[in-house]
Amino acid sequence: MSSNSFAYNEQSGGGEAAELGQEATSTISPSGAFGLFSSDWKKNEDLKQMLESNKDSAKLDAMKRIVGMIAKGKNASELFPAVVKNVASKNIEIKKLVYVYLVRYAEEQQDLALLSISTFQRALKDPNQLIRASALRVLSSIRVPIIVPIMMLAIKEASADLSPYVRKNAAHAIQKLYSLDPEQKEMLIEVIEKLLKDKSTLVAGSVVMAFEEVCPDRIDLIHRNYRKLCNLLVDVEEWGQVVIIHMLTRYARTQFVSPWTEDDGLDDNEKNFYESDDEEKEKSDRKRPYTMDPDHRLLIRNTKPLLQSRNAAVVMAVAQLYWHISPKSEAGVISKSLVRLLRSNREVQYIVLQNIATMSIQRKGMFEPYLKSFYVRSTDPTMIKILKLEILTNLANEANISTLLREFQTYVKSQDKQFAAATIQTIGRCATSITEVTDTCLNGLVCLLSNRDEIVVAESVVVIKKLLQMQPAQHGEIIKHMAKLLDSITVPVARASILWLIGENCERVPKIAPDVLRKMAKSFTNEDDLVKLQILNLGAKLYLTNSKQTKLLTQYILNLGKYDQNYDIRDRTRFIRQLIVPNEKSGALSKYAKKIFLAQKPAPLLESPFKDRDHFQLGTLSHTLNIKASGYLELSNWPEVAPDPSVRNVEVIESAKEWTAVGKSKKEKPSKKFYSESEEEEEEEEEEESSDSSSDSESGSGSESGDSGSEDSSEDSSSGQDSEAGSEAETERKRNSRTKRKSDSEDREEKNEKSKASESSSAESSSMEESSSGSESASESDDEPAPRKVTQAKERKPQQERHPPPRDVFLLDLDDFNPVSTPVVLPTPALSPSLIADLEGLNLSTSSSVINVSTPVIVPTKTHELLHRMSGKGLAAWYSFPRQPCIFGDKMVSVQITLNNTSERKIENIHVGEKKLPAGMQMHVFHPIDSLEPEGSVTVSVGIDFCDSTQTACFQLCTKDDCFNVNIQPPVGELLLPVAMSEKDFKKERGMLSGMNETSATVIAAPQNFTPSMILQKVINVANLGAVPSGQDNVHRFAAKTVHSGSLMLVTVELKEGSTAQLIINTEKTLIGSVLLRELKPVLSQG
């Protein structure tokens, strides 16, 4: 029974999907449950027969397999009639699994679900809290208007239930009922008002979520519960904390005056010191100094500890609260926590960086100390790189601009073209915002015009055009240089920008402009529409300023434009002809043609794209999309005068009395210490230590009824708590254990299982993941005294013996310490099969028994030019990858360099000079070559540790007289070593590298290109992979490991019907995997 019950600890924002995943994990043994079923109809027939069996064991096995199907995403809706028959089963295990199934499919099979509605109503009176809650969830999932009164009655009864878990589900059902029938709003508000008074941390997050959905404008419901919510906040589960913090942010903006006028108030006081008493009295009456409301301070103080939460959403919610409602002098505390989140996955980084980009526009000082945290890494995806560029641009000032420009020079050389283009735009923005470096940036951009990459050149042209608009008279030489680039640049935007510049400055380059127009007239018909429009504009400007040379040429271009396919160009041609060519029909505008075409254009304003996002609340979907999303609630402006604060006083006294009655009499002392006004960091660290140790002991305490112990153990252990909470939890646990002895045998058995799990979790470290505690509770043995002794010993440990960690580690480096996997070391005498399988899958080392390096299948003969003979003054060099383990180090890639003397003289002392390697990269050089005769050739080997990336290794190849800058950039396929493994091992490893570690693409090619020999040859030519034996003709498997880290790279080519194939790559190194996918796809597609 205990193997299932923890799955009902539903997170308030989680939905059914997470629950089903937990259910499948806990109930289905690895001995074959997932592998037994498939979409075959015979299997489903077998399940139907098992569900109709008279044996509970067969029904239970069938329900486990069905829930497993749901967890894997398979459709099990056709089994609904067979499952719903078992809703009245006497077996508690079967009944719980049936309810899990019905929650998933009740909305799709409404008619059949309605037939069992009387059973659901009876289940609402069941003595087991899990059954009552599940019945309410199923009932609210049947979205039929006819049962709205029944649902309304059930929600009202559940809101008064003794179990906080049932009350929590009542709050969830409120939102479902409101979406089904909005006319029930008034009655639902009454239930919400009742649940808002609930003192259980399990209910708080869910009821606030219902409040936000049903009646977010009813702020009056929050007044009496405001202080209670602030004090409970630290003990609520994580997703409940997020919802409550967002709601309290909106509340604070309507009930308190702005704290951002604090500085103004202080300035007034200083001025009043020198004025007369009467004037001072008058001014003080007119404008009093700002004093923060105690309730405002309570909210800011109680949310500060949550900046250390392990949940990124909680940290982000607290950060936006500080940004929107705290004094500007206190908002700086959030910067360190936000920078810590940049160590999370790329999705979290994206959201956090977007919010930092918005903040850094208004308050640069907050993030300037962490400037290096925003430097771009080669492994960052493009979206992260561009956001970091945006932040670096916002933080740029006279003091750090030189450092940033050196950083930008490196970024421009990136292989990511979109990122390189964004860097050039960033340099342009820095040039406009910091006048001291404008000329330096402009010269650097001009140097980029000689870059071999066309996209870099094109973006440089566009940015130079914008910069020249600000001071055009000083840069005639740059315009002449750009005119010469028209012969080589093909990007339409760049060509149009050059033509616009020449047209605007045609009088400064009188000899070049007509010649450019002549060249453009030749290629007019082949140009892009954007370029054609600028050719027309250039012709018109030259006609007005230099008609002697360009009159016939302009008329020729106008005749071409007259018959162009694009109507915009035809219209522009007619307009220009009537405006500049005088005739009888010319209007009054003709005499102003020169003023119209050659008017002074305003310089473009290079602004941040995040400038207009500050009117959206940080951390919301609307802020991310920069558009108002459905359901977005705007933050109101601060009131001029604060509303009456006494509305929050009534409930506080009553709740204080009740809390004192339940807890210990000395509760207030630690409470005052935790929320002291001084807020010294040493005290906070000590309190956080004590809260971590007590949070686990409270997790098994139960709540206000005997049946609630199983739920609080999971819900409340996710957040840190203060020391007095542990004392209350101990008292509550003892009281619940006495009450529980009187219950029936099934409930007592469930209580014992849950109390053991929660007590043993008290002996664990507070940083353990919830999933670890969940798996432990599913497999804990019946031996109770040992964990209890550990718990009691830990509670007796005095506070002064605990040494808090160093402050920097505590705030920033929290994620660097891996939590101890306590289920492995606990002295449990017996483990369930599911836990044994999970532990067997854990492997702390980077190598695995199935990874054996094999010899390469094919060694391609392709060579890459390292040094051209012209650049090397007769010394030519090529390099290749022999695909052999490197003799210089097991983490290095072996590279062969062939040196050739093409000159007529002997070249002496050939050696490697200065190395300019990225951080972490290492290189083992070859021994110096004394001399190389004319027409002589020699091959040497070097070893380079590329750190599993395609970064370029830059170094100098030197002779006796000269040094030449060269670089080696490895193809991604050469960063691998082939691996020999069996098909079974391949499937096992691939199963462990699914989800975020998997990338795939569909390949389309002729069937003759999909023969086994062709696929093998094409794949091995691109990447150094080993072939894996396959028992299927249509599936080809390849395996390798990365040279540096030894991470597996698994490649699967699965042939489909017709001429398509699925290319799948599984690896922890997702960046290398995506690059390899991009390289393999075109190779497999071509003939």
GROMACS .gro file of C-alpha atoms in nm, residues 686-853:
model
  168
  686GLU     CA    1   2.216   2.981   1.143
  687GLU     CA    2   1.838   2.997   1.116
  688GLU     CA    3   1.848   2.838   0.770
  689GLU     CA    4   2.058   2.552   0.913
  690SER     CA    5   1.805   2.491   1.187
  691SER     CA    6   1.516   2.517   0.942
  692ASP     CA    7   1.673   2.261   0.712
  693SER     CA    8   1.714   2.013   0.997
  694SER     CA    9   1.358   2.063   1.118
  695SER     CA   10   1.186   2.058   0.781
  696ASP     CA   11   1.225   1.686   0.743
  697SER     CA   12   1.100   1.616   1.095
  698GLU     CA   13   0.786   1.816   1.023
  699SER     CA   14   0.734   1.632   0.698
  700GLY     CA   15   0.600   1.328   0.879
  701SER     CA   16   0.402   1.519   1.137
  702GLY     CA   17   0.065   1.492   0.974
  703SER     CA   18  -0.167   1.785   0.989
  704GLU     CA   19  -0.497   1.846   1.163
  705SER     CA   20  -0.643   1.494   1.124
  706GLY     CA   21  -0.526   1.138   1.155
  707ASP     CA   22  -0.534   1.067   0.782
  708SER     CA   23  -0.314   1.355   0.679
  709GLY     CA   24   0.026   1.219   0.773
  710SER     CA   25   0.089   1.059   0.438
  711GLU     CA   26   0.042   1.383   0.254
  712ASP     CA   27   0.242   1.631   0.461
  713SER     CA   28   0.551   1.413   0.438
  714SER     CA   29   0.589   1.495   0.071
  715GLU     CA   30   0.432   1.838   0.046
  716ASP     CA   31   0.600   2.015   0.336
  717SER     CA   32   0.950   1.873   0.306
  718SER     CA   33   1.024   2.072  -0.008
  719SER     CA   34   1.092   2.403   0.165
  720GLY     CA   35   1.313   2.517   0.455
  721GLN     CA   36   1.142   2.592   0.788
  722ASP     CA   37   1.235   2.764   1.115
  723SER     CA   38   1.320   2.583   1.438
  724GLU     CA   39   0.983   2.626   1.610
  725ALA     CA   40   0.812   2.448   1.323
  726GLY     CA   41   1.007   2.136   1.416
  727SER     CA   42   0.881   2.155   1.773
  728GLU     CA   43   0.520   2.182   1.658
  729ALA     CA   44   0.574   1.898   1.417
  730GLU     CA   45   0.704   1.672   1.697
  731THR     CA   46   0.402   1.750   1.916
  732GLU     CA   47   0.165   1.693   1.626
  733ARG     CA   48   0.336   1.364   1.533
  734LYS     CA   49   0.298   1.222   1.883
  735ARG     CA   50  -0.067   1.321   1.900
  736ASN     CA   51  -0.139   1.168   1.559
  737SER     CA   52   0.038   0.845   1.647
  738ARG     CA   53  -0.185   0.806   1.956
  739THR     CA   54  -0.498   0.874   1.752
  740LYS     CA   55  -0.395   0.635   1.481
  741ARG     CA   56  -0.391   0.329   1.709
  742LYS     CA   57  -0.771   0.343   1.717
  743SER     CA   58  -0.821   0.320   1.338
  744ASP     CA   59  -0.881   0.009   1.132
  745SER     CA   60  -0.598  -0.225   1.029
  746GLU     CA   61  -0.554  -0.091   0.676
  747ASP     CA   62  -0.518   0.268   0.784
  748ARG     CA   63  -0.280   0.172   1.064
  749GLU     CA   64  -0.065  -0.015   0.817
  750GLU     CA   65  -0.055   0.290   0.587
  751LYS     CA   66   0.029   0.521   0.878
  752ASN     CA   67   0.321   0.303   0.987
  753GLU     CA   68   0.464   0.298   0.637
  754LYS     CA   69   0.439   0.676   0.609
  755SER     CA   70   0.574   0.757   0.955
  756LYS     CA   71   0.876   0.537   0.889
  757ALA     CA   72   0.948   0.710   0.560
  758SER     CA   73   0.920   1.054   0.717
  759GLU     CA   74   1.131   0.966   1.022
  760SER     CA   75   1.407   0.816   0.813
  761SER     CA   76   1.405   1.125   0.596
  762SER     CA   77   1.479   1.331   0.909
  763ALA     CA   78   1.820   1.167   0.926
  764GLU     CA   79   1.899   1.269   0.570
  765SER     CA   80   2.063   1.591   0.456
  766SER     CA   81   1.823   1.876   0.394
  767SER     CA   82   1.940   1.926   0.037
  768MET     CA   83   1.816   1.586  -0.084
  769GLU     CA   84   1.585   1.595  -0.386
  770GLU     CA   85   1.214   1.517  -0.343
  771SER     CA   86   1.242   1.233  -0.590
  772SER     CA   87   1.499   1.063  -0.364
  773SER     CA   88   1.272   1.083  -0.062
  774GLY     CA   89   0.983   0.961  -0.273
  775SER     CA   90   1.164   0.651  -0.392
  776GLU     CA   91   1.281   0.579  -0.039
  777SER     CA   92   0.930   0.596   0.102
  778ALA     CA   93   0.818   0.344  -0.156
  779SER     CA   94   1.075   0.086  -0.050
  780GLU     CA   95   1.134   0.134   0.325
  781SER     CA   96   1.130  -0.181   0.538
  782ASP     CA   97   0.918  -0.261   0.843
  783ASP     CA   98   1.210  -0.208   1.084
  784GLU     CA   99   1.110   0.107   1.274
  785PRO     CA  100   1.336   0.171   1.578
  786ALA     CA  101   1.662   0.239   1.392
  787PRO     CA  102   1.546   0.545   1.195
  788ARG     CA  103   1.362   0.676   1.500
  789LYS     CA  104   1.681   0.672   1.709
  790VAL     CA  105   1.859   0.868   1.438
  791THR     CA  106   1.579   1.124   1.436
  792GLN     CA  107   1.580   1.169   1.813
  793ALA     CA  108   1.958   1.203   1.822
  794LYS     CA  109   1.945   1.472   1.555
  795GLU     CA  110   1.674   1.665   1.740
  796ARG     CA  111   1.880   1.659   2.062
  797LYS     CA  112   2.186   1.802   1.888
  798PRO     CA  113   2.243   2.158   2.028
  799GLN     CA  114   2.224   2.457   1.797
  800GLN     CA  115   2.573   2.589   1.879
  801GLU     CA  116   2.741   2.275   1.746
  802ARG     CA  117   2.624   2.345   1.392
  803HIS     CA  118   2.874   2.542   1.189
  804PRO     CA  119   2.723   2.729   0.894
  805PRO     CA  120   2.917   2.708   0.569
  806PRO     CA  121   3.110   3.012   0.433
  807ARG     CA  122   2.883   3.288   0.313
  808ASP     CA  123   2.986   3.278  -0.055
  809VAL     CA  124   2.932   2.906  -0.076
  810PHE     CA  125   2.596   2.935   0.098
  811LEU     CA  126   2.450   3.184  -0.148
  812LEU     CA  127   2.617   3.124  -0.480
  813ASP     CA  128   2.780   2.784  -0.485
  814LEU     CA  129   2.486   2.588  -0.347
  815ASP     CA  130   2.443   2.396  -0.670
  816ASP     CA  131   2.807   2.288  -0.686
  817PHE     CA  132   2.766   2.039  -0.404
  818ASN     CA  133   2.601   1.716  -0.509
  819PRO     CA  134   2.353   1.590  -0.248
  820VAL     CA  135   2.447   1.264  -0.083
  821SER     CA  136   2.236   0.980  -0.216
  822THR     CA  137   2.121   0.859   0.123
  823PRO     CA  138   1.905   0.565   0.006
  824VAL     CA  139   2.230   0.392  -0.091
  825VAL     CA  140   2.389   0.411   0.255
  826LEU     CA  141   2.085   0.368   0.483
  827PRO     CA  142   2.103   0.036   0.675
  828THR     CA  143   1.780  -0.101   0.535
  829PRO     CA  144   1.751  -0.480   0.571
  830ALA     CA  145   1.527  -0.524   0.267
  831LEU     CA  146   1.474  -0.330  -0.060
  832SER     CA  147   1.190  -0.354  -0.308
  833PRO     CA  148   1.273  -0.472  -0.664
  834SER     CA  149   1.197  -0.128  -0.807
  835LEU     CA  150   1.452   0.043  -0.580
  836ILE     CA  151   1.713  -0.227  -0.650
  837ALA     CA  152   1.672  -0.167  -1.024
  838ASP     CA  153   1.704   0.208  -0.974
  839LEU     CA  154   2.023   0.165  -0.771
  840GLU     CA  155   2.172  -0.072  -1.026
  841GLY     CA  156   2.119   0.196  -1.291
  842LEU     CA  157   2.326   0.450  -1.096
  843ASN     CA  158   2.684   0.481  -1.216
  844LEU     CA  159   2.904   0.748  -1.062
  845SER     CA  160   3.202   0.697  -1.291
  846THR     CA  161   3.227   0.836  -1.641
  847SER     CA  162   3.321   0.503  -1.792
  848SER     CA  163   3.098   0.200  -1.825
  849SER     CA  164   3.166  -0.171  -1.861
  850VAL     CA  165   3.013  -0.173  -2.208
  851ILE     CA  166   3.242   0.103  -2.342
  852ASN     CA  167   3.537  -0.057  -2.521
  853VAL     CA  168   3.726   0.149  -2.776
   0.00000   0.00000   0.00000
